[in-house]
Short mmCIF file of C-alpha atoms in Angstrom, two decimals:
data_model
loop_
_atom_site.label_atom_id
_atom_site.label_comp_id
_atom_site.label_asym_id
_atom_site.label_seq_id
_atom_site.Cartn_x
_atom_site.Cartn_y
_atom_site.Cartn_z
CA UNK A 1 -35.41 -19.06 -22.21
CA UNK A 2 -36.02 -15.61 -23.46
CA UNK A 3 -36.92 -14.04 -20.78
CA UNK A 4 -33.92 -15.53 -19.23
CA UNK A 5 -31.87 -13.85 -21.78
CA UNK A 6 -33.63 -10.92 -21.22
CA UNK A 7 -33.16 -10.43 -17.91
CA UNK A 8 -29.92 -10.39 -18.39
CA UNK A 9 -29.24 -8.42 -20.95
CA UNK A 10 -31.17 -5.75 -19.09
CA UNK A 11 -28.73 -6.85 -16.27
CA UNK A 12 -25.78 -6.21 -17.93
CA UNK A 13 -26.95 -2.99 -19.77
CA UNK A 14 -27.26 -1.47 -16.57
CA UNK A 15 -23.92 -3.05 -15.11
CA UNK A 16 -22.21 -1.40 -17.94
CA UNK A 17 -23.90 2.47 -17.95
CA UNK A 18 -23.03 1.96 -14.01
CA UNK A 19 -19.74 3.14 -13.11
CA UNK A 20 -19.38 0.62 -9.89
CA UNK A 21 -21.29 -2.51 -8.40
CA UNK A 22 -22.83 -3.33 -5.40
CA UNK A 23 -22.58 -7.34 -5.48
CA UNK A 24 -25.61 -8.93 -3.70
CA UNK A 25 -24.77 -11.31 -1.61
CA UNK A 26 -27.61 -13.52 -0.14
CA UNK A 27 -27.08 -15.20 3.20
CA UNK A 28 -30.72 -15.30 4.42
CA UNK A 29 -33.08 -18.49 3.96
CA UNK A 30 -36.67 -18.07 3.25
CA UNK A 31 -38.58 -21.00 1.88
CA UNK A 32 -40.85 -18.29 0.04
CA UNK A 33 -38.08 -17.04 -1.42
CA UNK A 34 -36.58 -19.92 -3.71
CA UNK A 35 -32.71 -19.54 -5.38
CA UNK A 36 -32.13 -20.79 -8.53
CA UNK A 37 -29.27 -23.49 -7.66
CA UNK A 38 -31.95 -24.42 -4.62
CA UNK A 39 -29.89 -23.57 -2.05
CA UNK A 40 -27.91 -20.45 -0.46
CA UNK A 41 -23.98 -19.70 -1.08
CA UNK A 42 -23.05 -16.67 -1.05
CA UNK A 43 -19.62 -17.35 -2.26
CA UNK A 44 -20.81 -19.91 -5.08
CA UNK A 45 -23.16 -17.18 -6.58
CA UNK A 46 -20.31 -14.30 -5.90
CA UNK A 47 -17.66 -16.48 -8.52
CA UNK A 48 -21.08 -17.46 -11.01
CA UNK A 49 -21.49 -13.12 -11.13
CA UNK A 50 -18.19 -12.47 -11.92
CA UNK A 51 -17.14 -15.41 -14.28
CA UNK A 52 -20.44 -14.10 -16.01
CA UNK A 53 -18.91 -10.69 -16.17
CA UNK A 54 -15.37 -11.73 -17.31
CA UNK A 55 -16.92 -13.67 -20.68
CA UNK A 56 -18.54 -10.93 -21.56
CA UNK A 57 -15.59 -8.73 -21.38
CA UNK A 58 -13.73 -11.64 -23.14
CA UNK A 59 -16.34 -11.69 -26.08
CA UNK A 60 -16.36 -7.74 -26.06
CA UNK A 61 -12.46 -7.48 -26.03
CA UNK A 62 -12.39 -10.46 -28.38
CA UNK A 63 -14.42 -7.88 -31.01
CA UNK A 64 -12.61 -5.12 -30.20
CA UNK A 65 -9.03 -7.09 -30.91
CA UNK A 66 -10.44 -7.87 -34.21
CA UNK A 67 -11.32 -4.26 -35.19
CA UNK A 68 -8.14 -2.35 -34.52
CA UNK A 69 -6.07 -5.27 -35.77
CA UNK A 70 -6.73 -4.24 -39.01
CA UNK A 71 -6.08 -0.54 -38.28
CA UNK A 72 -2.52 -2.00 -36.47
CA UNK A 73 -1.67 -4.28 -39.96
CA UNK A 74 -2.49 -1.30 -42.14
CA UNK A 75 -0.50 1.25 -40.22
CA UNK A 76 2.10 -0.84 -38.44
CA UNK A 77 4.27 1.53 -35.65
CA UNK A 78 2.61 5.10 -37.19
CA UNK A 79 -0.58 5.03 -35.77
CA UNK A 80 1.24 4.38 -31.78
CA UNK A 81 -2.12 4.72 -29.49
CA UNK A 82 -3.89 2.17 -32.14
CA UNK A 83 -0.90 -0.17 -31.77
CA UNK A 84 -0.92 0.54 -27.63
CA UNK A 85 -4.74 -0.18 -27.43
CA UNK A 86 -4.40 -3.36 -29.33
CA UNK A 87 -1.63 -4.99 -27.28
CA UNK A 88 -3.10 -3.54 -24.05
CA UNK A 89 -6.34 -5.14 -25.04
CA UNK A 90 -4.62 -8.56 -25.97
CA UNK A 91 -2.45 -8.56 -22.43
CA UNK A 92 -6.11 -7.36 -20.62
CA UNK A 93 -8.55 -10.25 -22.16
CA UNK A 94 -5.50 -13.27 -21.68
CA UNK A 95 -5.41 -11.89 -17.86
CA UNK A 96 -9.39 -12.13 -18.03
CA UNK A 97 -8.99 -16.31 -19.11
CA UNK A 98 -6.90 -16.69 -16.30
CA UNK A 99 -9.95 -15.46 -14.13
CA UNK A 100 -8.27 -12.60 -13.15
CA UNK A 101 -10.91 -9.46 -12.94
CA UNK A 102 -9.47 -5.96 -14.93
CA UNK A 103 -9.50 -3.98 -11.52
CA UNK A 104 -7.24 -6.36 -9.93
CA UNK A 105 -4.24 -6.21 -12.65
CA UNK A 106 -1.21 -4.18 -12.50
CA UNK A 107 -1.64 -1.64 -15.37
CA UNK A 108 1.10 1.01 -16.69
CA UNK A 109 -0.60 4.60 -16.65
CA UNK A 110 -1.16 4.46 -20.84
CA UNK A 111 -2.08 1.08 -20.39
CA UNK A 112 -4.71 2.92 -18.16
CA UNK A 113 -5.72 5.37 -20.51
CA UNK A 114 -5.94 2.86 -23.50
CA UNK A 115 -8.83 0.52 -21.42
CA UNK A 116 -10.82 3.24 -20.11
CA UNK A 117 -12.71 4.21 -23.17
CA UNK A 118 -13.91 -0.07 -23.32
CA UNK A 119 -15.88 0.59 -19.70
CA UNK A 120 -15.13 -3.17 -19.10
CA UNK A 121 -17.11 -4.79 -16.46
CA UNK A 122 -14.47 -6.10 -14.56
CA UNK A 123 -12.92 -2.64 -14.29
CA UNK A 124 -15.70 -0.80 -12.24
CA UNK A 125 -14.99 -0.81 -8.38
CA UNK A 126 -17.03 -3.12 -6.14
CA UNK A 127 -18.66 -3.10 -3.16
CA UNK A 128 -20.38 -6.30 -1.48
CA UNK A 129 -23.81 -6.03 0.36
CA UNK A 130 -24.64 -9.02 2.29
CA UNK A 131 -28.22 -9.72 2.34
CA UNK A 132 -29.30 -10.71 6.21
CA UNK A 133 -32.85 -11.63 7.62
CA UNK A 134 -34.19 -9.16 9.81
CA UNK A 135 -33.42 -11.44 12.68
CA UNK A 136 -30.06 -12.15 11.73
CA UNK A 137 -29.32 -8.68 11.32
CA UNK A 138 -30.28 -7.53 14.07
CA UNK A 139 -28.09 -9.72 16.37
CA UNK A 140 -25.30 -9.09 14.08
CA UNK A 141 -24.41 -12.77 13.49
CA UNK A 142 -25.22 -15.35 10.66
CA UNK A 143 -22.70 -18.37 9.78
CA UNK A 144 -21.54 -16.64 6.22
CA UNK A 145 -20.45 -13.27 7.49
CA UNK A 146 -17.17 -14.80 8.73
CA UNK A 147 -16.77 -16.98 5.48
CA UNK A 148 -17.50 -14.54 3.45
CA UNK A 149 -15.14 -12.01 5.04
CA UNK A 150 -12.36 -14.69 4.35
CA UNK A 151 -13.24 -15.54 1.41
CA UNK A 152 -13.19 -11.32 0.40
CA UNK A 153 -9.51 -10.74 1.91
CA UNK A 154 -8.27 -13.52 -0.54
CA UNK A 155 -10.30 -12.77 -3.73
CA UNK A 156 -10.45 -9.06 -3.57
CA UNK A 157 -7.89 -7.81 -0.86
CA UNK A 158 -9.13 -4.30 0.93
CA UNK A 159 -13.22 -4.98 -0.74
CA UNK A 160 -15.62 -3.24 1.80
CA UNK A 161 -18.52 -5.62 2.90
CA UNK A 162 -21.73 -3.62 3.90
CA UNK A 163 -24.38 -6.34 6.08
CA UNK A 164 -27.68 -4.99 5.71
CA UNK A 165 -31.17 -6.26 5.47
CA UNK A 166 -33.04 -5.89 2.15
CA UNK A 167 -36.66 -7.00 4.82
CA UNK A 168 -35.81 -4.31 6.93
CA UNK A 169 -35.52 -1.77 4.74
CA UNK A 170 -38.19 -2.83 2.90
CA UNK A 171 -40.44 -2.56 6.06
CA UNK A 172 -39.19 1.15 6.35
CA UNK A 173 -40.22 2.13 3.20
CA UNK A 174 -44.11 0.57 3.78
CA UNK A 175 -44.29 1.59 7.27
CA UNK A 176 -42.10 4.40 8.36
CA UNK A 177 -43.71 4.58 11.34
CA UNK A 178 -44.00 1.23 12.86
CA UNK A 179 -40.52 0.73 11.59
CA UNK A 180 -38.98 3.41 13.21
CA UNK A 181 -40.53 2.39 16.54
CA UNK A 182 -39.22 -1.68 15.62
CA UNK A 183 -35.83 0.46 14.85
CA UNK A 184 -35.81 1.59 18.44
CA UNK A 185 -37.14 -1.21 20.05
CA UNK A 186 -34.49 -3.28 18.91
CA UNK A 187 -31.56 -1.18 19.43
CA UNK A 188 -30.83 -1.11 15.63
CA UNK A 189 -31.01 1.15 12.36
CA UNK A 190 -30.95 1.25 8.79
CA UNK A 191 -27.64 0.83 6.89
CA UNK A 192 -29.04 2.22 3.35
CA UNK A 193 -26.95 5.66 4.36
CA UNK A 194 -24.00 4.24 4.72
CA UNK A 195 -24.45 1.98 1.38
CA UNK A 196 -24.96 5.38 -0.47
CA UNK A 197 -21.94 7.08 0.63
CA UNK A 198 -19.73 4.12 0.23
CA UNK A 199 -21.26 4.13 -2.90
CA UNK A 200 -19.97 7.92 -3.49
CA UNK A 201 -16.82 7.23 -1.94
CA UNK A 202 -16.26 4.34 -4.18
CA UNK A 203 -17.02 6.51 -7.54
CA UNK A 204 -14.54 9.25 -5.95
CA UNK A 205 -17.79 11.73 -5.57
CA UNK A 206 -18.65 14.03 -2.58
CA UNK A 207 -21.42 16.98 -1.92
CA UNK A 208 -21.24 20.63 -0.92
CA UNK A 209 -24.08 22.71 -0.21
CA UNK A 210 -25.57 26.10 -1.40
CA UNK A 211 -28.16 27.73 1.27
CA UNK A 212 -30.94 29.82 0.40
CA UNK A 213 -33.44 32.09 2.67
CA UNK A 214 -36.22 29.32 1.17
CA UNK A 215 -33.75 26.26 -0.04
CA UNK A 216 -31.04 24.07 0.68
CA UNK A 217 -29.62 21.82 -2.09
CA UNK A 218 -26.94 19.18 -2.49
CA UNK A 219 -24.56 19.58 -5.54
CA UNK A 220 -22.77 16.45 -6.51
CA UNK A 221 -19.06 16.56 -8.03
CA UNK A 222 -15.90 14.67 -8.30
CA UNK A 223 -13.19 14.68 -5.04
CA UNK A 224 -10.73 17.16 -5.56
CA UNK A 225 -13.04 19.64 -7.35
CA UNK A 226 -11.62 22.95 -7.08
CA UNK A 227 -13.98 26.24 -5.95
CA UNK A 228 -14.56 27.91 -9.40
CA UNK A 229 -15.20 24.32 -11.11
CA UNK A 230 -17.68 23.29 -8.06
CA UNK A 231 -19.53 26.86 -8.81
CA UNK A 232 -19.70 25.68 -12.57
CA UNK A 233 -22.05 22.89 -11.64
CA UNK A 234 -24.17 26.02 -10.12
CA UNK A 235 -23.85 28.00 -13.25
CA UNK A 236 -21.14 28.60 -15.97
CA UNK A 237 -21.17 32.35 -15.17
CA UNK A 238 -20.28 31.54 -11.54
CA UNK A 239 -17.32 29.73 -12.73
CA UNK A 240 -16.07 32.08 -15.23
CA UNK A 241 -16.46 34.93 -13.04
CA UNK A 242 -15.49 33.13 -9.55
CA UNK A 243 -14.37 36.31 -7.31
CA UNK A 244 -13.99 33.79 -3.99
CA UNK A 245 -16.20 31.13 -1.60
CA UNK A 246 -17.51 31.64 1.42
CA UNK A 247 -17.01 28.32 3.36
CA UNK A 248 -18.01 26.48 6.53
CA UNK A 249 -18.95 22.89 7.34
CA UNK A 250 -22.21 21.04 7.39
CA UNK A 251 -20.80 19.84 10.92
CA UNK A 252 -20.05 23.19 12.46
CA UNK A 253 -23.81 24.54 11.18
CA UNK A 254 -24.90 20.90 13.14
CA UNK A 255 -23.33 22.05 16.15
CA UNK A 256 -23.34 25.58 16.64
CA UNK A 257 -26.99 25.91 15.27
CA UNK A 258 -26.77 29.07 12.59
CA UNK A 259 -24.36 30.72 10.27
CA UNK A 260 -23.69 33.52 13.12
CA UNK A 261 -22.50 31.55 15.69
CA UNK A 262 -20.35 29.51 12.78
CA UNK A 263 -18.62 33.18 11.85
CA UNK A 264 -18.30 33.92 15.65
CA UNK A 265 -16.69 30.67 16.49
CA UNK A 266 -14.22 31.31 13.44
CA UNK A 267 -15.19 28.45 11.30
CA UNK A 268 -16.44 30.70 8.33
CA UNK A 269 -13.39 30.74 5.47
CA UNK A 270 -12.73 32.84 2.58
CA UNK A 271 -11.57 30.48 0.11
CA UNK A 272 -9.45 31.34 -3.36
CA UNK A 273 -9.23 29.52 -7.07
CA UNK A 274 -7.18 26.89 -5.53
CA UNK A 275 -9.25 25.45 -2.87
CA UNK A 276 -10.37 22.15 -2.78
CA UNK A 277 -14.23 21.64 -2.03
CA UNK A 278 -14.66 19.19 0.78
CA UNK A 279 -17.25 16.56 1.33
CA UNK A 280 -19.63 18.45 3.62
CA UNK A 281 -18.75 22.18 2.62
CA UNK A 282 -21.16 24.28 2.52
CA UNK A 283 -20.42 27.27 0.22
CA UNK A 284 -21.60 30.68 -0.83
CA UNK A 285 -19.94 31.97 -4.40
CA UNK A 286 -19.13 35.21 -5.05
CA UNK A 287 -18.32 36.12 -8.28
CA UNK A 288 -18.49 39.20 -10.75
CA UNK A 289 -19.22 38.43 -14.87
CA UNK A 290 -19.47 41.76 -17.14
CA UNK A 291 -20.74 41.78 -20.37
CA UNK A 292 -19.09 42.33 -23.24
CA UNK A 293 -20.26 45.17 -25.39
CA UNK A 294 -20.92 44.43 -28.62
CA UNK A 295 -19.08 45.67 -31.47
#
């Protein structure tokens, strides 16, 4: 049993640093691959994940209850975010016996605020990857996707489902090659790009781009990142001496084939403080930092 227990505590270690799931869901058969309830259901496993997940916010919440009781009892009404967490916390763990997930409740906005320090498990956004054979996915049909999809708009209204095949990318990994000509052959392709930028979308996270004459990289940052903040993640001076941004899309470079024809076509922006970095931007900072002289 211990390594059982093990297993998932690593499990739920990593659940918990994580700040969304993708949910497995298996809807392949494979003799060679056994299950552990000896046969496959998707939806079966799906409800044994998250009950899993909503004890062990139970037991955490139940701990957390007990420790800011005694802050509540000692301070009554004076301390008002200690009495706020504590009620919120009660209201959040009797939802959670009810087998009702965190991230599916109706919360006030200090409600909000009072359960997002806890990282519960049942909080973090999810997105379900359905696990097809390589046949299965390739003719885009298997008898759970429908179920499943049903099953999804009841349980967890507006989820995104993401079919893929765990063999098939597999394959692409040990042989690029011959996979890429199986890719072609069969009029199909990968779907590990679009799991990663759901995956993005899902944490509220986007890229823009700095070009150099012998680099290109990919900054990550929050949606809604404003110019001067995005040039932070470059380098604090950029940010605190953020002049303007010199902005054009990843899709007009695509097209139009170099930064000239992007400035010629009018597609290359001067940008101010205000601007909000979009997914795809890629940007140039100008800014101006002077030292201060020492007294």
């Amino acid at each position: 049993k211990l390594p059982a227990f093990k297993q998932w505590y690593q499990r739920r270690v990593a659940i918990t640093a994580g700040d969304a799931i993708f949910s497995m869901m298996r809807v392949f058969e494979d003799p060679d691959v056994t299950h552990v309830d000896g046969d496959v259901d998707p939806i079966r496993d799906t409800e044994t994940i998250f009950e899993e997940l909503r004890l062990k916010d139970i037991e955490y919440l139940e701990k957390q209850i007990e420790k800011v009781h005694k802050v509540v009892a000692r301070m009554g009404d004076k301390d008002k975010a200690a009495k706020l967490e504590y009620e919120t916390m009660i209201k959040c763990r009797d939802l959670l016996k009810e087998g009702k997930d965190a991230r599916k409740c109706k919360w006030a906005n200090k409600e909000i605020e009072a359960l997002n320090k806890h990282l519960l498990l049942t909080s973090k956004p999810v997105i379900y990857l359905i696990n097809m054979s390589i046949k299965d996915y390739i003719k885009k049909k298997n008898k759970w996707l429908i179920k499943i999809k049903q099953y999804l708009d009841e349980a967890d209204p507006g989820a995104i489902m993401i079919p893929f095949s765990g063999a098939l990318e597999q394959r692409l990994l040990d042989e690029p090659e011959e996979a890429k000509q199986f890719l072609e052959e069969n009029k199909t392709q990968s779907n590990l790009d679009k799991i990663i930028v759901t995956g993005f979308k899902a944490l509220g996270l986007q890229y823009f781009f700095t070009v150099g004459t012998d680099e290109v990289r990919a900054w990550t940052i929050p949606r809604k990142t404003k110019a001067p903040q995005a040039a932070g993640k470059i380098h604090t001076d950029m940010e605190r001496g953020f002049v303007k941004a010199e902005v054009y899309k990843y899709t007009d470079i695509k097209e139009l084939g170099n930064e000239t024809a992007v400035k010629n076509a009018g597609r290359y922006k001067m940008e101010g403080k205000n601007y909000e970095v979009q997914d795809g931007d890629i940007i140039n900072i100008k800014f101006n930092v002077t030292t201060e002289k020492k007294k």
